[in-house]
């Protein structure tokens, strides 16, 4: 019977692996449970006995020795309690078996530091509870085990209701699924079915284990309730059916005399017509509503008769998800489980992971609140824009020396941000005033960091720390902007003489901060002279941002020259894409 | 007077010689490459691991020891020295179930035993320095309570900083949270990492370029310790040169009493990735 349980699990390892919610390479709950179970069965085979107590003891010992991963450890604890309850028994009946299941659950709950519902623990608990209930009236052990298995499966299907992260990804709990497979094997064994059991050899221990990067294939035909591929990839943008994530309050007091009595059940039924993740918390004056809906208008219409609506927030989750896919970094994918802050607030979600990967320090509740900070920057060129966006800047206004954004442009950008405190980075001396004016006019909390160049702007955003206070950030960003030397090269549009430098139309001029320091007919010459002035004796890091007009050969020659001339400095070249200025330089 | 014995796990990265000399018991975690399973720092040395990592087609995964491994170790110690107290010091529970396994292992003992399982909230020599200190105090005959109090103080006072080549490994392993999302990937940004007092990996600061990162770490350490005498341990993955350079630079800025070197072992290495180096530093502690 145990062999069959192990066999069922073994045959479905990849299916269990594929249920891991978290996009981590060690998404291997199935493998861990399988290896744990294998160890149990090996021990059991090494000590053949007909006495149930002895068999259970051997199994338990093997499981404890082989326990891997959290699910494996929990599995071993379940069977540890189970075997203790059966100690000394030769044969058992339904009642004893039920008691053993219950003992297992008790032991497992005690062993786990922080039990999480919606996991293998819940599945085991529900099954054991049912077992105890039906044991007396179900003396037939086959029928009994079959009912226990059904109940376990039922509990498994409900795990997404208990652990919202499962619901988000649309899977059942992987460890729980593993346990259901084991119970399924028990039932089959009691029914006298046989499965080929040639697998207890080392070579076949990982039949289809293709890789650790989550791209595992399911080795078996999936059951209807299960996914064919890994859970994380299941969260395709289109799969977000109820795409508008809504949160709002119904204020019963503000509704005038016309509010109708609140019928929570009817209201929820209405929301459920086209939505899920429904959460309604009602007290006398205020009703808090959270729902993922396909029809946000309908949701508001259902709510209106009950009072005045306040603090309405709607997010398009497909949009958010597109951004996530675009970013493609696992850490950001993890933040998907931020999407249900209401549940988190209520303590429903304990974002505990049963795959061995730990919970990170996400402040899950903050997803729907205003962000502490927003940053608006000004830049020309696709490349520079992307660098800013990649480094915490929320809005990049197009502009530079010639196309200055207006105060109104800044005002609009400020209004578009749901952030407590907003920083403006003008990145050009000619734009600082417009930014400052916008800061004064806006009723929001806005600070201008008076960055005069793109390099200064970049230095400022790199000094920004989301977790620091506004005061500290202002100080750090302002200081950082002062630490960097900025240079730019462009061509002269007329003949002139400035600061003792004669400039001819068409020459290339090198500008260090605000002063023209060199003018030369050849671009390379102007660049070298400018860089030499910028390096002084202590430049450690040179960054080149190449403009629209920069040519690859020119850039390479310049890079080689800098590496040769300044072997101790690090050099980075990035595509800036700015017009008119073939090269921007930053030296730090 | 009862004896105190110290147990740790393989992620504390204590050189084997020192460990044996101090009578520290070590339980290995596991490193899994596809279908091959190795015992961390036992059947797979750091050199072998980093070499293997370069040619491996699958990313290694890691696994905590089973509770029974701990239970057996505790049994063994208690059979050797009946009545001994045990302090079992482990990898941050935020990263691994090792602490939980040890706790379960202790609860499974079927005899009276005085065992304290200690969550170091740290990793690598951040655990190692505490373990070594605890073992030294145990050799001096200090009581379990005295030792625990001393290492807790040391734990709060110590600092560790590490550099990684890429955040990829920490992110893939799920060992780093929100902070990493704020680090852009276009510019060559070097995050300076630490493990905070809660036991989470955190980005302490971010700078551009290796040189600036090293300079910033020195600055941070100077701010932390001023001219107080300190012990320094440098650990590396496959970048011994960088680590040695870091150590040398540190000596010029700080009042360094001793410098020790060690490897970052396979399990931790699997989560920080090749190219990582770490500095562990603590104020010189007197006798208690």
PDB file of C-alpha atoms in Angstrom, chain B residues 74-250:
ATOM      1  CA  UNK B  74      22.880  15.532  19.334  1.00  0.00           C
ATOM      2  CA  UNK B  75      22.624  11.853  20.358  1.00  0.00           C
ATOM      3  CA  UNK B  76      26.264  11.282  19.481  1.00  0.00           C
ATOM      4  CA  UNK B  77      27.393  14.246  21.547  1.00  0.00           C
ATOM      5  CA  UNK B  78      25.253  13.238  24.512  1.00  0.00           C
ATOM      6  CA  UNK B  79      26.574   9.681  24.361  1.00  0.00           C
ATOM      7  CA  UNK B  80      30.134  11.005  24.337  1.00  0.00           C
ATOM      8  CA  UNK B  81      29.522  13.528  27.059  1.00  0.00           C
ATOM      9  CA  UNK B  82      26.403  12.724  29.047  1.00  0.00           C
ATOM     10  CA  UNK B  83      24.960  15.850  30.586  1.00  0.00           C
ATOM     11  CA  UNK B  84      26.548  18.204  28.077  1.00  0.00           C
ATOM     12  CA  UNK B  85      24.608  21.291  26.998  1.00  0.00           C
ATOM     13  CA  UNK B  86      24.389  21.953  23.285  1.00  0.00           C
ATOM     14  CA  UNK B  87      24.199  25.195  21.326  1.00  0.00           C
ATOM     15  CA  UNK B  88      23.192  24.520  17.742  1.00  0.00           C
ATOM     16  CA  UNK B  89      23.856  27.610  15.581  1.00  0.00           C
ATOM     17  CA  UNK B  90      22.442  27.902  12.074  1.00  0.00           C
ATOM     18  CA  UNK B  91      21.839  29.705   8.832  1.00  0.00           C
ATOM     19  CA  UNK B  92      19.218  32.472   8.928  1.00  0.00           C
ATOM     20  CA  UNK B  93      15.767  30.924   9.065  1.00  0.00           C
ATOM     21  CA  UNK B  94      14.806  33.499   6.444  1.00  0.00           C
ATOM     22  CA  UNK B  95      16.939  31.673   3.873  1.00  0.00           C
ATOM     23  CA  UNK B  96      16.598  28.034   4.749  1.00  0.00           C
ATOM     24  CA  UNK B  97      14.673  25.436   6.678  1.00  0.00           C
ATOM     25  CA  UNK B  98      17.904  24.330   8.356  1.00  0.00           C
ATOM     26  CA  UNK B  99      16.980  26.088  11.596  1.00  0.00           C
ATOM     27  CA  UNK B 100      13.582  24.386  11.540  1.00  0.00           C
ATOM     28  CA  UNK B 101      15.171  20.998  10.883  1.00  0.00           C
ATOM     29  CA  UNK B 102      17.492  21.489  13.849  1.00  0.00           C
ATOM     30  CA  UNK B 103      14.568  22.537  16.043  1.00  0.00           C
ATOM     31  CA  UNK B 104      12.591  19.471  15.045  1.00  0.00           C
ATOM     32  CA  UNK B 105      15.698  17.306  15.487  1.00  0.00           C
ATOM     33  CA  UNK B 106      16.097  18.588  19.043  1.00  0.00           C
ATOM     34  CA  UNK B 107      12.427  17.947  19.832  1.00  0.00           C
ATOM     35  CA  UNK B 108      12.738  14.377  18.556  1.00  0.00           C
ATOM     36  CA  UNK B 109      15.352  13.395  21.127  1.00  0.00           C
ATOM     37  CA  UNK B 110      13.840  10.874  23.442  1.00  0.00           C
ATOM     38  CA  UNK B 111      15.830  11.850  26.473  1.00  0.00           C
ATOM     39  CA  UNK B 112      16.290  14.945  28.563  1.00  0.00           C
ATOM     40  CA  UNK B 113      18.690  17.235  26.832  1.00  0.00           C
ATOM     41  CA  UNK B 114      19.672  20.868  27.235  1.00  0.00           C
ATOM     42  CA  UNK B 115      19.788  22.125  23.646  1.00  0.00           C
ATOM     43  CA  UNK B 116      19.477  25.711  22.427  1.00  0.00           C
ATOM     44  CA  UNK B 117      18.913  26.100  18.705  1.00  0.00           C
ATOM     45  CA  UNK B 118      20.170  29.545  17.701  1.00  0.00           C
ATOM     46  CA  UNK B 119      19.078  31.388  14.567  1.00  0.00           C
ATOM     47  CA  UNK B 120      22.160  33.359  13.571  1.00  0.00           C
ATOM     48  CA  UNK B 121      20.070  35.473  11.162  1.00  0.00           C
ATOM     49  CA  UNK B 122      23.197  35.436   9.068  1.00  0.00           C
ATOM     50  CA  UNK B 123      25.123  33.329   6.597  1.00  0.00           C
ATOM     51  CA  UNK B 124      28.656  32.139   5.850  1.00  0.00           C
ATOM     52  CA  UNK B 125      31.244  33.484   8.269  1.00  0.00           C
ATOM     53  CA  UNK B 126      28.545  35.741   9.716  1.00  0.00           C
ATOM     54  CA  UNK B 127      27.546  32.483  11.431  1.00  0.00           C
ATOM     55  CA  UNK B 128      31.104  31.187  11.510  1.00  0.00           C
ATOM     56  CA  UNK B 129      32.515  33.986  13.649  1.00  0.00           C
ATOM     57  CA  UNK B 130      29.770  33.448  16.227  1.00  0.00           C
ATOM     58  CA  UNK B 131      30.310  29.694  16.213  1.00  0.00           C
ATOM     59  CA  UNK B 132      34.075  30.058  16.665  1.00  0.00           C
ATOM     60  CA  UNK B 133      33.579  32.508  19.507  1.00  0.00           C
ATOM     61  CA  UNK B 134      31.043  30.231  21.156  1.00  0.00           C
ATOM     62  CA  UNK B 135      33.401  27.263  20.890  1.00  0.00           C
ATOM     63  CA  UNK B 136      36.275  29.262  22.367  1.00  0.00           C
ATOM     64  CA  UNK B 137      34.126  30.335  25.298  1.00  0.00           C
ATOM     65  CA  UNK B 138      32.993  26.743  25.745  1.00  0.00           C
ATOM     66  CA  UNK B 139      36.618  25.637  25.916  1.00  0.00           C
ATOM     67  CA  UNK B 140      37.163  28.211  28.641  1.00  0.00           C
ATOM     68  CA  UNK B 141      34.376  26.530  30.578  1.00  0.00           C
ATOM     69  CA  UNK B 142      31.746  29.216  30.231  1.00  0.00           C
ATOM     70  CA  UNK B 143      28.125  28.232  30.777  1.00  0.00           C
ATOM     71  CA  UNK B 144      25.577  27.970  28.028  1.00  0.00           C
ATOM     72  CA  UNK B 145      23.760  31.090  29.252  1.00  0.00           C
ATOM     73  CA  UNK B 146      26.995  33.109  29.340  1.00  0.00           C
ATOM     74  CA  UNK B 147      27.920  31.997  25.853  1.00  0.00           C
ATOM     75  CA  UNK B 148      24.502  32.755  24.404  1.00  0.00           C
ATOM     76  CA  UNK B 149      24.524  36.219  25.895  1.00  0.00           C
ATOM     77  CA  UNK B 150      27.991  36.957  24.558  1.00  0.00           C
ATOM     78  CA  UNK B 151      27.308  35.761  21.021  1.00  0.00           C
ATOM     79  CA  UNK B 152      24.034  37.643  20.880  1.00  0.00           C
ATOM     80  CA  UNK B 153      25.915  40.863  21.681  1.00  0.00           C
ATOM     81  CA  UNK B 154      28.562  39.980  19.135  1.00  0.00           C
ATOM     82  CA  UNK B 155      25.877  39.232  16.574  1.00  0.00           C
ATOM     83  CA  UNK B 156      24.295  42.644  17.018  1.00  0.00           C
ATOM     84  CA  UNK B 157      27.661  44.381  16.833  1.00  0.00           C
ATOM     85  CA  UNK B 158      29.200  42.537  13.877  1.00  0.00           C
ATOM     86  CA  UNK B 159      28.977  43.752  10.310  1.00  0.00           C
ATOM     87  CA  UNK B 160      29.124  42.023   6.995  1.00  0.00           C
ATOM     88  CA  UNK B 161      29.190  43.389   3.492  1.00  0.00           C
ATOM     89  CA  UNK B 162      29.307  41.502   0.258  1.00  0.00           C
ATOM     90  CA  UNK B 163      29.615  42.177  -3.408  1.00  0.00           C
ATOM     91  CA  UNK B 164      28.026  40.063  -6.085  1.00  0.00           C
ATOM     92  CA  UNK B 165      28.807  39.987  -9.758  1.00  0.00           C
ATOM     93  CA  UNK B 166      25.146  39.785 -10.613  1.00  0.00           C
ATOM     94  CA  UNK B 167      21.908  39.759  -8.648  1.00  0.00           C
ATOM     95  CA  UNK B 168      20.698  36.926 -10.845  1.00  0.00           C
ATOM     96  CA  UNK B 169      21.513  34.134  -8.414  1.00  0.00           C
ATOM     97  CA  UNK B 170      19.964  35.856  -5.411  1.00  0.00           C
ATOM     98  CA  UNK B 171      16.878  36.679  -7.430  1.00  0.00           C
ATOM     99  CA  UNK B 172      16.475  33.212  -8.935  1.00  0.00           C
ATOM    100  CA  UNK B 173      16.860  31.649  -5.525  1.00  0.00           C
ATOM    101  CA  UNK B 174      14.242  33.988  -4.113  1.00  0.00           C
ATOM    102  CA  UNK B 175      16.739  35.131  -1.497  1.00  0.00           C
ATOM    103  CA  UNK B 176      16.346  38.816  -2.121  1.00  0.00           C
ATOM    104  CA  UNK B 177      13.265  40.910  -2.025  1.00  0.00           C
ATOM    105  CA  UNK B 178      11.985  44.204  -3.149  1.00  0.00           C
ATOM    106  CA  UNK B 179      15.234  46.126  -2.941  1.00  0.00           C
ATOM    107  CA  UNK B 180      16.674  44.353  -5.941  1.00  0.00           C
ATOM    108  CA  UNK B 181      13.816  45.472  -8.134  1.00  0.00           C
ATOM    109  CA  UNK B 182      15.036  49.015  -7.677  1.00  0.00           C
ATOM    110  CA  UNK B 183      18.402  48.302  -9.169  1.00  0.00           C
ATOM    111  CA  UNK B 184      18.614  49.097 -12.824  1.00  0.00           C
ATOM    112  CA  UNK B 185      20.177  46.621 -15.164  1.00  0.00           C
ATOM    113  CA  UNK B 186      21.370  48.929 -17.923  1.00  0.00           C
ATOM    114  CA  UNK B 187      24.136  50.700 -16.049  1.00  0.00           C
ATOM    115  CA  UNK B 188      26.823  48.594 -14.427  1.00  0.00           C
ATOM    116  CA  UNK B 189      25.514  49.120 -10.935  1.00  0.00           C
ATOM    117  CA  UNK B 190      27.274  47.298  -8.109  1.00  0.00           C
ATOM    118  CA  UNK B 191      24.990  46.762  -5.186  1.00  0.00           C
ATOM    119  CA  UNK B 192      26.676  46.562  -1.815  1.00  0.00           C
ATOM    120  CA  UNK B 193      24.800  43.884   0.003  1.00  0.00           C
ATOM    121  CA  UNK B 194      24.394  43.025   3.632  1.00  0.00           C
ATOM    122  CA  UNK B 195      22.198  40.830   5.791  1.00  0.00           C
ATOM    123  CA  UNK B 196      20.048  42.934   8.075  1.00  0.00           C
ATOM    124  CA  UNK B 197      19.261  42.322  11.717  1.00  0.00           C
ATOM    125  CA  UNK B 198      16.114  40.415  10.753  1.00  0.00           C
ATOM    126  CA  UNK B 199      18.155  37.988   8.704  1.00  0.00           C
ATOM    127  CA  UNK B 200      17.145  39.203   5.242  1.00  0.00           C
ATOM    128  CA  UNK B 201      19.498  40.031   2.396  1.00  0.00           C
ATOM    129  CA  UNK B 202      19.392  43.736   1.742  1.00  0.00           C
ATOM    130  CA  UNK B 203      20.970  46.284  -0.544  1.00  0.00           C
ATOM    131  CA  UNK B 204      22.977  48.618   1.682  1.00  0.00           C
ATOM    132  CA  UNK B 205      24.020  50.935  -1.080  1.00  0.00           C
ATOM    133  CA  UNK B 206      24.500  50.949  -4.811  1.00  0.00           C
ATOM    134  CA  UNK B 207      27.332  52.487  -6.732  1.00  0.00           C
ATOM    135  CA  UNK B 208      28.638  52.270 -10.235  1.00  0.00           C
ATOM    136  CA  UNK B 209      31.836  50.334 -10.879  1.00  0.00           C
ATOM    137  CA  UNK B 210      33.948  47.913  -8.879  1.00  0.00           C
ATOM    138  CA  UNK B 211      36.405  50.487  -7.552  1.00  0.00           C
ATOM    139  CA  UNK B 212      33.681  52.677  -6.167  1.00  0.00           C
ATOM    140  CA  UNK B 213      32.041  49.664  -4.582  1.00  0.00           C
ATOM    141  CA  UNK B 214      35.246  48.739  -2.770  1.00  0.00           C
ATOM    142  CA  UNK B 215      35.771  52.359  -1.674  1.00  0.00           C
ATOM    143  CA  UNK B 216      32.211  52.541  -0.406  1.00  0.00           C
ATOM    144  CA  UNK B 217      32.560  49.355   1.641  1.00  0.00           C
ATOM    145  CA  UNK B 218      35.690  50.762   3.289  1.00  0.00           C
ATOM    146  CA  UNK B 219      33.814  53.946   4.065  1.00  0.00           C
ATOM    147  CA  UNK B 220      30.923  52.013   5.593  1.00  0.00           C
ATOM    148  CA  UNK B 221      33.260  49.962   7.763  1.00  0.00           C
ATOM    149  CA  UNK B 222      35.137  53.012   8.916  1.00  0.00           C
ATOM    150  CA  UNK B 223      31.852  54.557   9.924  1.00  0.00           C
ATOM    151  CA  UNK B 224      30.856  51.353  11.746  1.00  0.00           C
ATOM    152  CA  UNK B 225      34.057  50.782  13.701  1.00  0.00           C
ATOM    153  CA  UNK B 226      36.211  53.933  13.630  1.00  0.00           C
ATOM    154  CA  UNK B 227      39.576  53.077  15.145  1.00  0.00           C
ATOM    155  CA  UNK B 228      38.351  50.296  17.418  1.00  0.00           C
ATOM    156  CA  UNK B 229      40.447  47.135  17.082  1.00  0.00           C
ATOM    157  CA  UNK B 230      38.649  44.654  14.840  1.00  0.00           C
ATOM    158  CA  UNK B 231      38.948  41.097  13.578  1.00  0.00           C
ATOM    159  CA  UNK B 232      38.402  40.696   9.883  1.00  0.00           C
ATOM    160  CA  UNK B 233      37.478  37.670   7.840  1.00  0.00           C
ATOM    161  CA  UNK B 234      37.421  37.713   4.074  1.00  0.00           C
ATOM    162  CA  UNK B 235      35.517  35.096   2.140  1.00  0.00           C
ATOM    163  CA  UNK B 236      35.374  34.510  -1.578  1.00  0.00           C
ATOM    164  CA  UNK B 237      33.686  32.378  -4.154  1.00  0.00           C
ATOM    165  CA  UNK B 238      36.045  32.097  -7.107  1.00  0.00           C
ATOM    166  CA  UNK B 239      37.546  35.563  -6.812  1.00  0.00           C
ATOM    167  CA  UNK B 240      40.365  35.170  -4.336  1.00  0.00           C
ATOM    168  CA  UNK B 241      42.317  38.109  -5.759  1.00  0.00           C
ATOM    169  CA  UNK B 242      39.500  40.580  -5.327  1.00  0.00           C
ATOM    170  CA  UNK B 243      38.949  39.378  -1.784  1.00  0.00           C
ATOM    171  CA  UNK B 244      42.631  39.630  -0.868  1.00  0.00           C
ATOM    172  CA  UNK B 245      42.739  43.138  -2.335  1.00  0.00           C
ATOM    173  CA  UNK B 246      39.714  44.096  -0.267  1.00  0.00           C
ATOM    174  CA  UNK B 247      41.436  42.769   2.841  1.00  0.00           C
ATOM    175  CA  UNK B 248      44.645  44.694   2.157  1.00  0.00           C
ATOM    176  CA  UNK B 249      42.750  47.939   1.592  1.00  0.00           C
ATOM    177  CA  UNK B 250      40.833  47.417   4.797  1.00  0.00           C
TER     178      UNK B 250
END
